[in-house]
CSV table of C-alpha atoms in Angstrom, one decimal:
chain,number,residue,atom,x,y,z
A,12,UNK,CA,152.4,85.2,119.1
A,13,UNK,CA,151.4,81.5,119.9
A,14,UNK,CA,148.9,79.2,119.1
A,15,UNK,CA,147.2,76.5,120.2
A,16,UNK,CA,147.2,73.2,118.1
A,17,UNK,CA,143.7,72.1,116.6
A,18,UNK,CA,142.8,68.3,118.1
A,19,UNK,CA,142.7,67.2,114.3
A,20,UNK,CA,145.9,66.0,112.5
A,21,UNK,CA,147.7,67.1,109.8
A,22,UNK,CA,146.6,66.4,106.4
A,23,UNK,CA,148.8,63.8,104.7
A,24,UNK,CA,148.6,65.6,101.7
A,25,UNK,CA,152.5,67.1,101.8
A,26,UNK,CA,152.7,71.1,100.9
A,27,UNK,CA,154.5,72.1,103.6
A,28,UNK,CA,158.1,70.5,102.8
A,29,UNK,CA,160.8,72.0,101.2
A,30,UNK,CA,161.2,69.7,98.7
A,31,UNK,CA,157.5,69.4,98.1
A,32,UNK,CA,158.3,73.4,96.8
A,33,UNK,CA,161.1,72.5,94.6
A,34,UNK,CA,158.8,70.0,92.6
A,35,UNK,CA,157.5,71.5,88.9
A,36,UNK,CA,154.0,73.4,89.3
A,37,UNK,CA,152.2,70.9,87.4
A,38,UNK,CA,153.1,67.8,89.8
A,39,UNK,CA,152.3,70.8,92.9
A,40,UNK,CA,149.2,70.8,91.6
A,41,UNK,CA,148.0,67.7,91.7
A,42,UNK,CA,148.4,67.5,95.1
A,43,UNK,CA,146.4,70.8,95.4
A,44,UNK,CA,144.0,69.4,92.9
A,45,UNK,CA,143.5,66.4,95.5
A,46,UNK,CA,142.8,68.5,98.5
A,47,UNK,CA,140.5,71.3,96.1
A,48,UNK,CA,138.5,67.8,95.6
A,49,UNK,CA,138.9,66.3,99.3
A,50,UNK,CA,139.5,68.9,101.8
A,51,UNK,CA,139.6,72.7,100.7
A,52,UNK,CA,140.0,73.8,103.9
A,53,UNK,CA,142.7,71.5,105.7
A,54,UNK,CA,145.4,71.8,108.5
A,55,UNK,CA,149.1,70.9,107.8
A,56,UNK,CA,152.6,71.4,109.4
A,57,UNK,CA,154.3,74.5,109.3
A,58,UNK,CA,156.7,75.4,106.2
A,59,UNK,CA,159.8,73.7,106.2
A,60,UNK,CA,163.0,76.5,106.9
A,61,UNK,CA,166.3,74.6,106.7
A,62,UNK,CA,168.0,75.9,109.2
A,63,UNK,CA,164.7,77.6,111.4
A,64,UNK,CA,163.1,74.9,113.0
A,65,UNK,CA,159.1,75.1,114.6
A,66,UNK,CA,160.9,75.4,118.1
A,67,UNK,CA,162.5,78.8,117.3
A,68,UNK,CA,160.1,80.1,115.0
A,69,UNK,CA,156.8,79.0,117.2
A,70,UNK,CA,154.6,78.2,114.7
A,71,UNK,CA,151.7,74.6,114.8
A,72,UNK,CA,150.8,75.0,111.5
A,73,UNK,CA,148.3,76.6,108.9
A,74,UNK,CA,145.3,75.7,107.5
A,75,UNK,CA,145.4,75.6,103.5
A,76,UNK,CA,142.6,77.3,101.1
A,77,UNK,CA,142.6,76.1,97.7
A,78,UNK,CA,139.3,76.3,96.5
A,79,UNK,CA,138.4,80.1,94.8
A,80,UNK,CA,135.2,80.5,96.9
A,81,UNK,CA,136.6,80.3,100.0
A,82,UNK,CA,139.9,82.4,99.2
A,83,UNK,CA,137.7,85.0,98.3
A,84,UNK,CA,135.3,85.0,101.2
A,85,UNK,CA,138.9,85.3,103.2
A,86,UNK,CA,140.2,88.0,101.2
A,87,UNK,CA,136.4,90.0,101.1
A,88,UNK,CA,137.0,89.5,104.9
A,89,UNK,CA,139.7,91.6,106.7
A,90,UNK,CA,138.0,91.7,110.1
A,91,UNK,CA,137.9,87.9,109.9
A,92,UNK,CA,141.1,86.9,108.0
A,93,UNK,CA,144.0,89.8,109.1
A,94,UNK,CA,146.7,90.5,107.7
A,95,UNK,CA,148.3,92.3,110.5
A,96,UNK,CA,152.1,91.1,111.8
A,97,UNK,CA,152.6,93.0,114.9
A,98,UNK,CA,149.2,91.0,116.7
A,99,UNK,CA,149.1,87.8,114.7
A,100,UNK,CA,151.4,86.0,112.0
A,101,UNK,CA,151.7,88.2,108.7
A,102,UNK,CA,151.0,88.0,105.0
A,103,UNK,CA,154.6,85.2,104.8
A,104,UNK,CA,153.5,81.7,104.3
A,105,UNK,CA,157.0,80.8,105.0
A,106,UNK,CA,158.0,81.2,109.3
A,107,UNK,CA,160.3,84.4,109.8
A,108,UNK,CA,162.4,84.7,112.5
A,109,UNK,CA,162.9,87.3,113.5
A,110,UNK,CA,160.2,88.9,111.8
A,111,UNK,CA,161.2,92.2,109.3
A,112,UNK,CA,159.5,95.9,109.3
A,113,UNK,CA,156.0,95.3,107.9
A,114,UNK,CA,154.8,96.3,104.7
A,115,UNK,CA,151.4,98.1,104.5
A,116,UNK,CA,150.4,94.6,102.9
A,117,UNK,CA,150.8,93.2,106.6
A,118,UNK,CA,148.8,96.1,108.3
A,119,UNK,CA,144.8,96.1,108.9
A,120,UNK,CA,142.8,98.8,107.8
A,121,UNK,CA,142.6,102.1,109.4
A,122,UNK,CA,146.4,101.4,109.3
A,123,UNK,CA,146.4,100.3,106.0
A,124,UNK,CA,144.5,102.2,104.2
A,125,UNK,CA,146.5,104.9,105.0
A,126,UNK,CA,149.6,104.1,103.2
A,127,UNK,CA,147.7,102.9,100.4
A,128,UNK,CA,145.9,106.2,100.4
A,129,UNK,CA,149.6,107.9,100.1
A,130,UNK,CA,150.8,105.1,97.0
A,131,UNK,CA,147.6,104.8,95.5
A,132,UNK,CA,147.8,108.1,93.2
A,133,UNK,CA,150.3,106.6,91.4
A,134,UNK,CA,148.4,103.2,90.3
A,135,UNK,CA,144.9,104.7,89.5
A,136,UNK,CA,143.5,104.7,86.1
A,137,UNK,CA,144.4,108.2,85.5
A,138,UNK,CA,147.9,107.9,86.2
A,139,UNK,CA,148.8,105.1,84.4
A,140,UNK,CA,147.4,107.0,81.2
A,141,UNK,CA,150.1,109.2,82.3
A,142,UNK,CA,152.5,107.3,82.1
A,143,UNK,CA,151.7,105.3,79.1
A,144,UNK,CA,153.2,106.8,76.4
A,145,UNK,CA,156.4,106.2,78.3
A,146,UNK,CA,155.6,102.6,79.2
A,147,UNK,CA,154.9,102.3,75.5
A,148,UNK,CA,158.2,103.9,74.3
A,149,UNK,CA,160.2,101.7,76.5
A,150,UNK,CA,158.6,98.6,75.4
A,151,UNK,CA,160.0,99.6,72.2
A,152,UNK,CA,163.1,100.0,72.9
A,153,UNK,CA,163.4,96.8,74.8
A,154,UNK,CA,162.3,95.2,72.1
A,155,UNK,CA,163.9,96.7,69.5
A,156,UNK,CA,167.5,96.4,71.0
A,157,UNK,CA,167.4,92.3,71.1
A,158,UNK,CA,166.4,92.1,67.3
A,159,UNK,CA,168.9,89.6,65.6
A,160,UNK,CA,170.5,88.8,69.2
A,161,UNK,CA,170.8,85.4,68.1
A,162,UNK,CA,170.4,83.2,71.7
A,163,UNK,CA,169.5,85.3,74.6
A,164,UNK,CA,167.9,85.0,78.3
A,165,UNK,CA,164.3,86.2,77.5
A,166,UNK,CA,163.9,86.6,81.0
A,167,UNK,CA,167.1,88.4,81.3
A,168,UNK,CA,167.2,90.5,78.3
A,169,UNK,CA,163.2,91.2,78.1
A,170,UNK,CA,160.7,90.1,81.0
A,171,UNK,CA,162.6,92.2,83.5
A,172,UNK,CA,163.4,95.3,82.1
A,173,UNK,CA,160.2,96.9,81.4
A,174,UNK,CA,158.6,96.7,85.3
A,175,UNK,CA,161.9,97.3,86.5
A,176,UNK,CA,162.3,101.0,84.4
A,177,UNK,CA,158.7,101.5,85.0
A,178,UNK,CA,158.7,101.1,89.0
A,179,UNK,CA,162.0,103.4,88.6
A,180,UNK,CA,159.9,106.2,86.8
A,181,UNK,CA,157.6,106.2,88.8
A,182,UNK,CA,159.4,106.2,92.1
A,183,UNK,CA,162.0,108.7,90.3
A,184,UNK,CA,165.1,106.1,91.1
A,185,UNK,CA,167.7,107.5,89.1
A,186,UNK,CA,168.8,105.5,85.8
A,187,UNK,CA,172.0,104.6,87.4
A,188,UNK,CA,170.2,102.7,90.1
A,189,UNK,CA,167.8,101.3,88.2
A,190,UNK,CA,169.2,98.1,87.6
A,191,UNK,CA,170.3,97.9,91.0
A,192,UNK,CA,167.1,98.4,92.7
A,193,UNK,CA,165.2,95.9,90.7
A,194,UNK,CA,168.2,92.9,90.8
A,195,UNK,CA,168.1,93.6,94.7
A,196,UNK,CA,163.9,92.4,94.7
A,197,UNK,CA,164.3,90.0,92.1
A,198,UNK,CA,167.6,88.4,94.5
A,199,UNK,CA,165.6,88.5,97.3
A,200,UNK,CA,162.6,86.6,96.2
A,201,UNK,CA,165.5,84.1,95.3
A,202,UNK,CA,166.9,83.8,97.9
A,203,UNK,CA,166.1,80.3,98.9
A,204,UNK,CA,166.9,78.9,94.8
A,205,UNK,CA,170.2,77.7,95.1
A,206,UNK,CA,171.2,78.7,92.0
A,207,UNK,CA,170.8,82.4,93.1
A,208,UNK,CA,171.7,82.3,96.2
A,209,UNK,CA,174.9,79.8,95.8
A,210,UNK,CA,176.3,78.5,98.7
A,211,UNK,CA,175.5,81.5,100.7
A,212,UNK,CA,172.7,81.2,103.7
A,213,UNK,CA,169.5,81.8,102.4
A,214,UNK,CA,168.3,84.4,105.3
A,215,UNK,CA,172.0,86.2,105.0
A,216,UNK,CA,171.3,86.3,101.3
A,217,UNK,CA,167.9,88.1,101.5
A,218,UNK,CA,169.0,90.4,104.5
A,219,UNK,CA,171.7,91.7,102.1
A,220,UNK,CA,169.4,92.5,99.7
A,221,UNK,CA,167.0,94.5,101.6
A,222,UNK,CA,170.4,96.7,102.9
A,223,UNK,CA,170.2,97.5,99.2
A,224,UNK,CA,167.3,98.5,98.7
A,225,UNK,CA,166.6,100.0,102.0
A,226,UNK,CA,169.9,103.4,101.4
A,227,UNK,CA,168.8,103.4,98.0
A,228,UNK,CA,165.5,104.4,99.2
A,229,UNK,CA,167.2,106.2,102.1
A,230,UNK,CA,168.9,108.1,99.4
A,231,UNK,CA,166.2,108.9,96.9
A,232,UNK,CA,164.0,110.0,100.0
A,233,UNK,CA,166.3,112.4,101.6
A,234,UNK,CA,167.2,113.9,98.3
A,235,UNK,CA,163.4,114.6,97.3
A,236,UNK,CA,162.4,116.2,101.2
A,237,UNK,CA,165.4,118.4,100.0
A,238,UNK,CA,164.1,118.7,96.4
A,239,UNK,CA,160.3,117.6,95.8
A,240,UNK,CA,159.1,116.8,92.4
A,241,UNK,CA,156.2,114.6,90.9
A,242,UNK,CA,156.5,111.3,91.8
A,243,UNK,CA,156.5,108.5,93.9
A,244,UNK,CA,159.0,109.1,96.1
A,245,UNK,CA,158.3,112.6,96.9
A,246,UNK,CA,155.1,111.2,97.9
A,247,UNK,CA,156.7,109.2,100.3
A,248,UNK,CA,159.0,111.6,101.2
A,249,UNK,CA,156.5,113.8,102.5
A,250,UNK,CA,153.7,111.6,103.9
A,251,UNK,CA,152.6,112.6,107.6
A,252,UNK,CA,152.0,110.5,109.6
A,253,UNK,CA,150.2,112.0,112.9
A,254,UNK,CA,153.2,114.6,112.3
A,255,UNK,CA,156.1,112.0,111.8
A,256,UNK,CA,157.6,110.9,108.3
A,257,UNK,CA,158.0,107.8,107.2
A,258,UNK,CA,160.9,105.5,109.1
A,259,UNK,CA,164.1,104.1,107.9
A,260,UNK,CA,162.8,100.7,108.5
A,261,UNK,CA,159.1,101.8,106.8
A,262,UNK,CA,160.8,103.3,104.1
A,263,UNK,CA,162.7,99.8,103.9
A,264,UNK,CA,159.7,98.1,103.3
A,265,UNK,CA,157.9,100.3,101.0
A,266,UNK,CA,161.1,99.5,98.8
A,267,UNK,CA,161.6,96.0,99.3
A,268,UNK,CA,157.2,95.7,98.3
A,269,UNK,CA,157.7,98.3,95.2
A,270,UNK,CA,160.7,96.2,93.7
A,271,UNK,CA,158.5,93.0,93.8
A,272,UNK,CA,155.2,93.6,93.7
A,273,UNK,CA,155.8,96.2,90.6
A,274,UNK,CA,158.8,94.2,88.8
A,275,UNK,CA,158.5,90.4,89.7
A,276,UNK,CA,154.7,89.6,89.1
A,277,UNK,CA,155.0,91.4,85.2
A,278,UNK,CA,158.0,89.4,84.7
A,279,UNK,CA,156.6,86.5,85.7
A,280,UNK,CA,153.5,86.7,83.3
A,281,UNK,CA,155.3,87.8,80.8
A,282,UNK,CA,158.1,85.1,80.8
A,283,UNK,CA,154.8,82.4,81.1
A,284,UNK,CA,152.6,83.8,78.3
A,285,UNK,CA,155.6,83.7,75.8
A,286,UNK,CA,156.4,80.0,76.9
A,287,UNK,CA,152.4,79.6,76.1
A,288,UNK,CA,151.8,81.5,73.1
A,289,UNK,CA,154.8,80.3,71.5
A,290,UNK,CA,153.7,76.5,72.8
A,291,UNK,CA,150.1,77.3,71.7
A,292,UNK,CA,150.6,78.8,67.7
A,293,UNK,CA,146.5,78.7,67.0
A,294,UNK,CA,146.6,81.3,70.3
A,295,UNK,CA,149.1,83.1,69.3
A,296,UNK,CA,147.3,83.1,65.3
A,297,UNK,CA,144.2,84.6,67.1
A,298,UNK,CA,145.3,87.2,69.4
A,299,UNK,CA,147.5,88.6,66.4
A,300,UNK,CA,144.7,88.1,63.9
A,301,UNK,CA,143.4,91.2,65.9
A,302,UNK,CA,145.6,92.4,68.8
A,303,UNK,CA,143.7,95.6,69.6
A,304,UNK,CA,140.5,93.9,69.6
A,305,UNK,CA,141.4,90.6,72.0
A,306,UNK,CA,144.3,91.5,73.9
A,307,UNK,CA,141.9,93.0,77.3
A,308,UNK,CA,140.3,89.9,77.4
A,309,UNK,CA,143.7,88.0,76.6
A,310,UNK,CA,145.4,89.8,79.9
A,311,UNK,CA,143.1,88.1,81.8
A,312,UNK,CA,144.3,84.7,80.5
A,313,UNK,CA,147.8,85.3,80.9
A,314,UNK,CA,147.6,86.6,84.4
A,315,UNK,CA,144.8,83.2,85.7
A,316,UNK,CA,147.3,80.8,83.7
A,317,UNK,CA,151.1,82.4,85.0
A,318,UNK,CA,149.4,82.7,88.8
A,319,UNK,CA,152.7,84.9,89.5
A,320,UNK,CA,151.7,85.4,93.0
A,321,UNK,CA,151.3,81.8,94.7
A,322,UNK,CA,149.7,82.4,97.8
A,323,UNK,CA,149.7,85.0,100.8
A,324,UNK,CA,148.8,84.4,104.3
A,325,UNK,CA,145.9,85.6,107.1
A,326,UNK,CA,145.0,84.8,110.5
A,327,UNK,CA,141.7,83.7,112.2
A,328,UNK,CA,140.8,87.0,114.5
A,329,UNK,CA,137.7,84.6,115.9
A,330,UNK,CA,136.9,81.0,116.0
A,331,UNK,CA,135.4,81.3,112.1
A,332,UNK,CA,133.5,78.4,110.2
A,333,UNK,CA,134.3,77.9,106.1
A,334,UNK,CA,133.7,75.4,104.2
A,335,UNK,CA,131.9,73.1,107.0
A,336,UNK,CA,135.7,73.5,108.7
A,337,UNK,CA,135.8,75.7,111.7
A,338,UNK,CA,139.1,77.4,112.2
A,339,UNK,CA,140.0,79.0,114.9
A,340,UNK,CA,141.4,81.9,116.1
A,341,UNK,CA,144.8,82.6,116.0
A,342,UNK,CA,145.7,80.1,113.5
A,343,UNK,CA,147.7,80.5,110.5
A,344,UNK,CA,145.3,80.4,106.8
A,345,UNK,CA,147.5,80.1,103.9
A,346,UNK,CA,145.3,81.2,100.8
A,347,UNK,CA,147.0,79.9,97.8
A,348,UNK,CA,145.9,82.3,94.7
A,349,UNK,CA,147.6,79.5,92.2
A,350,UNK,CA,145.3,76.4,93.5
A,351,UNK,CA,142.3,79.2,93.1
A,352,UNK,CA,143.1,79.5,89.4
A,353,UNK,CA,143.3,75.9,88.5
A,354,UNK,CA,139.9,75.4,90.3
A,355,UNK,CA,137.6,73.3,87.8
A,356,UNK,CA,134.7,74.7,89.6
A,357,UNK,CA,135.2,77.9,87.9
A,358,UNK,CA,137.0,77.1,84.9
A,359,UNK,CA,136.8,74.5,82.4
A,360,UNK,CA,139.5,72.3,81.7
A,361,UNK,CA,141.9,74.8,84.0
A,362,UNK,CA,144.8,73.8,82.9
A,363,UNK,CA,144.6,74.4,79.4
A,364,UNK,CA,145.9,78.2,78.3
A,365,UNK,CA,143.1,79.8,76.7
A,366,UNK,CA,142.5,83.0,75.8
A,367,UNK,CA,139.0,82.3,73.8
A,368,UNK,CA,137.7,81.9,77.4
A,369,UNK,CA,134.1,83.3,78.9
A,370,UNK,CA,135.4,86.7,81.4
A,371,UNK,CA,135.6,85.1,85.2
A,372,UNK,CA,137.2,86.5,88.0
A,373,UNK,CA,140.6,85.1,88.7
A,374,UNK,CA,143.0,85.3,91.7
A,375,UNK,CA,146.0,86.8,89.5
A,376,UNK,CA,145.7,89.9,91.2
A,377,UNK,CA,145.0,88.6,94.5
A,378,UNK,CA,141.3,87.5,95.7
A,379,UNK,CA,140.1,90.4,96.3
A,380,UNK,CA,139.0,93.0,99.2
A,381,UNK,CA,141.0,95.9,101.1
A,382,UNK,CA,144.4,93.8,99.6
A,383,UNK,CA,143.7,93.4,96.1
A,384,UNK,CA,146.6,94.6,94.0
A,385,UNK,CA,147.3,98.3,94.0
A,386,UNK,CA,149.2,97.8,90.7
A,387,UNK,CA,147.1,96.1,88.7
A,388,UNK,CA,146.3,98.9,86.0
A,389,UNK,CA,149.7,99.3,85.5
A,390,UNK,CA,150.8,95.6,85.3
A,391,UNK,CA,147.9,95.6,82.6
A,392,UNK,CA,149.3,98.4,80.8
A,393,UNK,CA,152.5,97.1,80.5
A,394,UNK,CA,152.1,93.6,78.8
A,395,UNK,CA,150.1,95.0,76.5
A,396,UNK,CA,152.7,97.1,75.6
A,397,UNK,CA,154.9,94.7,75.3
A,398,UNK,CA,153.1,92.0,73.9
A,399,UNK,CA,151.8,94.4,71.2
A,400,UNK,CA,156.2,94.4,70.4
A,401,UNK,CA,156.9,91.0,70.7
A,402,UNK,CA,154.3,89.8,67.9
A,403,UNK,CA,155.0,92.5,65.4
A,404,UNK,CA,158.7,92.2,65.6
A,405,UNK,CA,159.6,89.1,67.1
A,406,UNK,CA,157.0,86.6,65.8
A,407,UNK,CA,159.6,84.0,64.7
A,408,UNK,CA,162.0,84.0,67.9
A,409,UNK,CA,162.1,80.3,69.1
A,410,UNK,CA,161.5,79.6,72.6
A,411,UNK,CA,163.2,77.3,74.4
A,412,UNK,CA,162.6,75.1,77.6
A,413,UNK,CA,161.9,77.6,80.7
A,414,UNK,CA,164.2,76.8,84.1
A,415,UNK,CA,161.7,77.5,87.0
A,416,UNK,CA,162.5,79.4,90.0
A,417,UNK,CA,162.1,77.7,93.2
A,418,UNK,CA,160.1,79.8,95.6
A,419,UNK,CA,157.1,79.1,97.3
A,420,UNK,CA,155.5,82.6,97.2
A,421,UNK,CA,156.6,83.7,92.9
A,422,UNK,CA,155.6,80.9,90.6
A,423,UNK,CA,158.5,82.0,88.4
A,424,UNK,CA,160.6,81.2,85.4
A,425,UNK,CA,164.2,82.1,86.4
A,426,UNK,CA,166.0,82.0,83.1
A,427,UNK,CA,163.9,81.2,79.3
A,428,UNK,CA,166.5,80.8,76.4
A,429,UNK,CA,165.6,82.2,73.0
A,430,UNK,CA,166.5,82.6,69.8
A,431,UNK,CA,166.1,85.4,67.7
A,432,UNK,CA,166.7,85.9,63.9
């Protein structure tokens, strides 16, 4: 699609450049923290793609929500603010070119609510009690097994192997493929940190990794229209569609948004809340001092202060007014969940990790609407799980200094050393 080009100029505020995304978050958001207090709802140049420049990829520019009002009248407003690929531009902050098989995160409902209708039986309440006694046996054993390790990659050896065995009992990926599956998402949400990707070309790099994942969901769907069981996949597997099954390439997306969506954002809060806990003792002292008791509320924390999702994307179906800004339609909106949760209209002193803090609604899980999180039980369920293993067994591991991934879309740590007695 194409747009035309709002009269007013660019903000100089500079979150569109690449190396404005390799920064730390903390200097990032200070430049949010300017336009939250200056413009909430301003217009900048497209993402910078080495290599994909605005004349092959067709898009002005994007208009940047940072303030947790507006991002949640955007997200409570799917008719206004789509998220639909094939008419407008997508959920993908970053320009794509060419553009892959959408997700049911880039479809509009009726659309969309039909695939999540089809996933959603394995994220409600009721199924995650399911499937908690074996979310709490693994955490165990995860746990357990890096006892004495000496120095380790938290991240590595910890943060990443509970949503990735979880996702793969769910879906029913067989424990040989495990690994695989979830290294394939967590390499493609890499794929533009060098030291992931290497030398190789960023868009190769993640291409290769959704061949991965798409015949190893190929595979497991095949096997299960042959041989249905309980689980994801057979779900999946034997969806109907107005008398079609899924495609290759939907079945390729379904895969590439399970391994991210349901491995990378626990990671993510996981790897942050150790670095804060362990950074923070007297918050770490009073979530122990009565774990059963605090640790709801404390998820909440975690999840508002490790922002694992950054921001998603919409577009202006109609010329649309928001915070005294009109936008209009067919433009890009870029609604960045991170700048949401460091909002000091909603939180006091924002930045500071607290887990004493009053309930409020945070963007952790997205901001709301048709597109809020279809996983967020079971990302709940899981770091308490784990969190209730790390501070019985490992509360004197030493944490080191956390290496950040540099992505635009997962505010990540991509390797945490520790020590463990």
């Amino acid at each position: 699609m194409t747009a035309t080009v709002p009269a007013r100029p660019y903000h100089d505020v500079d979150i569109s450049s690449a190396a404005f995304w390799r920064l730390p978050f903390e200097q990032r958001d200070s430049s949010f923290a300017q336009l939250r207090r200056e413009a909430p709802v301003s217009w900048h140049p497209p993402m910078e793609v080495p290599g994909l420049p605005p004349e092959v990829h067709g898009e002005p520019g994007f208009w940047a929500l940072v303030r947790a009002r507006e991002i949640a009248f955007a997200s409570e407003n799917h008719e206004l603010f789509s998220s639909d690929s094939h008419r407008y531009w997508g959920v993908s902050f970053r320009p794509r070119d060419p553009k892959p098989a959408p997700t049911f995160l880039e479809m509009d409902p009726p659309e969309h609510k039909r695939y999540r209708r089809i996933m959603s039986g394995a994220f409600t309440p009721r199924a995650v009690r399911r499937l908690s006694e074996k979310i709490e046996q693994r955490a165990e054993e995860i746990v357990e097994r890096v006892i004495g390790a000496g120095e380790i990659d938290f991240v590595r050896e910890v943060a990443s192997k509970l949503p990735m065995l979880t996702v793969a009992d769910m879906l029913g990926v067989p424990g040989s493929l495990a690994e695989e599956f979830a290294e394939a998402g967590d390499k493609a949400m890499g794929a533009n940190d060098p030291a992931i990707a290497g030398d190789a070309d960023p868009q190769q790099f993640f291409q290769d990794q959704l061949v991965i994942l798409r015949e190893i969901g190929l595979e497991l769907i095949r096997e299960r229209r042959a041989n249905p069981r309980d689980d994801l996949a057979t779900a999946l597997a034997l969806a109907d569609f107005d008398g079609r099954h899924l495609t290759d390439d939907e079945i390729e997306s379904v895969m590439l948004l399970l391994s991210v969506a349901g491995n990378d954002t626990t990671k993510q809060t996981t790897s942050h809340t150790v670095v804060q806990l362990w950074r923070n003792p007297d918050q770490k002292a009073w979530l122990t001092e009565d774990f059963e008791g605090r640790i709801d509320r404390s998820i909440e924390e975690f999840v508002r202060h490790a922002s694992p999702v950054i921001e998603f994307a919409r577009t202006a179906t109609q010329d649309v007014e928001i915070a005294g800004q009109v936008i209009p339609a067919g433009d890009k909106v870029v609604l960045f969940y991170a700048s949401a949760n460091r909002d000091d209209a909603e939180y006091e002193d924002p930045d500071r990790f607290d887990l004493t803090r009053p309930p409020h609604p945070h963007a952790g899980f997205g901001g709301g609407g048709v597109h809020y999180c279809l996983g967020n039980h079971l990302g709940r369920a899981q770091l308490k799980a784990l969190f209730r293993q790390l501070l019985t067994k490992l509360p004197n591991m030493e944490v080191g200094e956390p290496e950040p991934l540099v992505s635009e879309f997962i505010h990540g740590i991509r390797r945490l050393p520790v020590r463990i007695p």
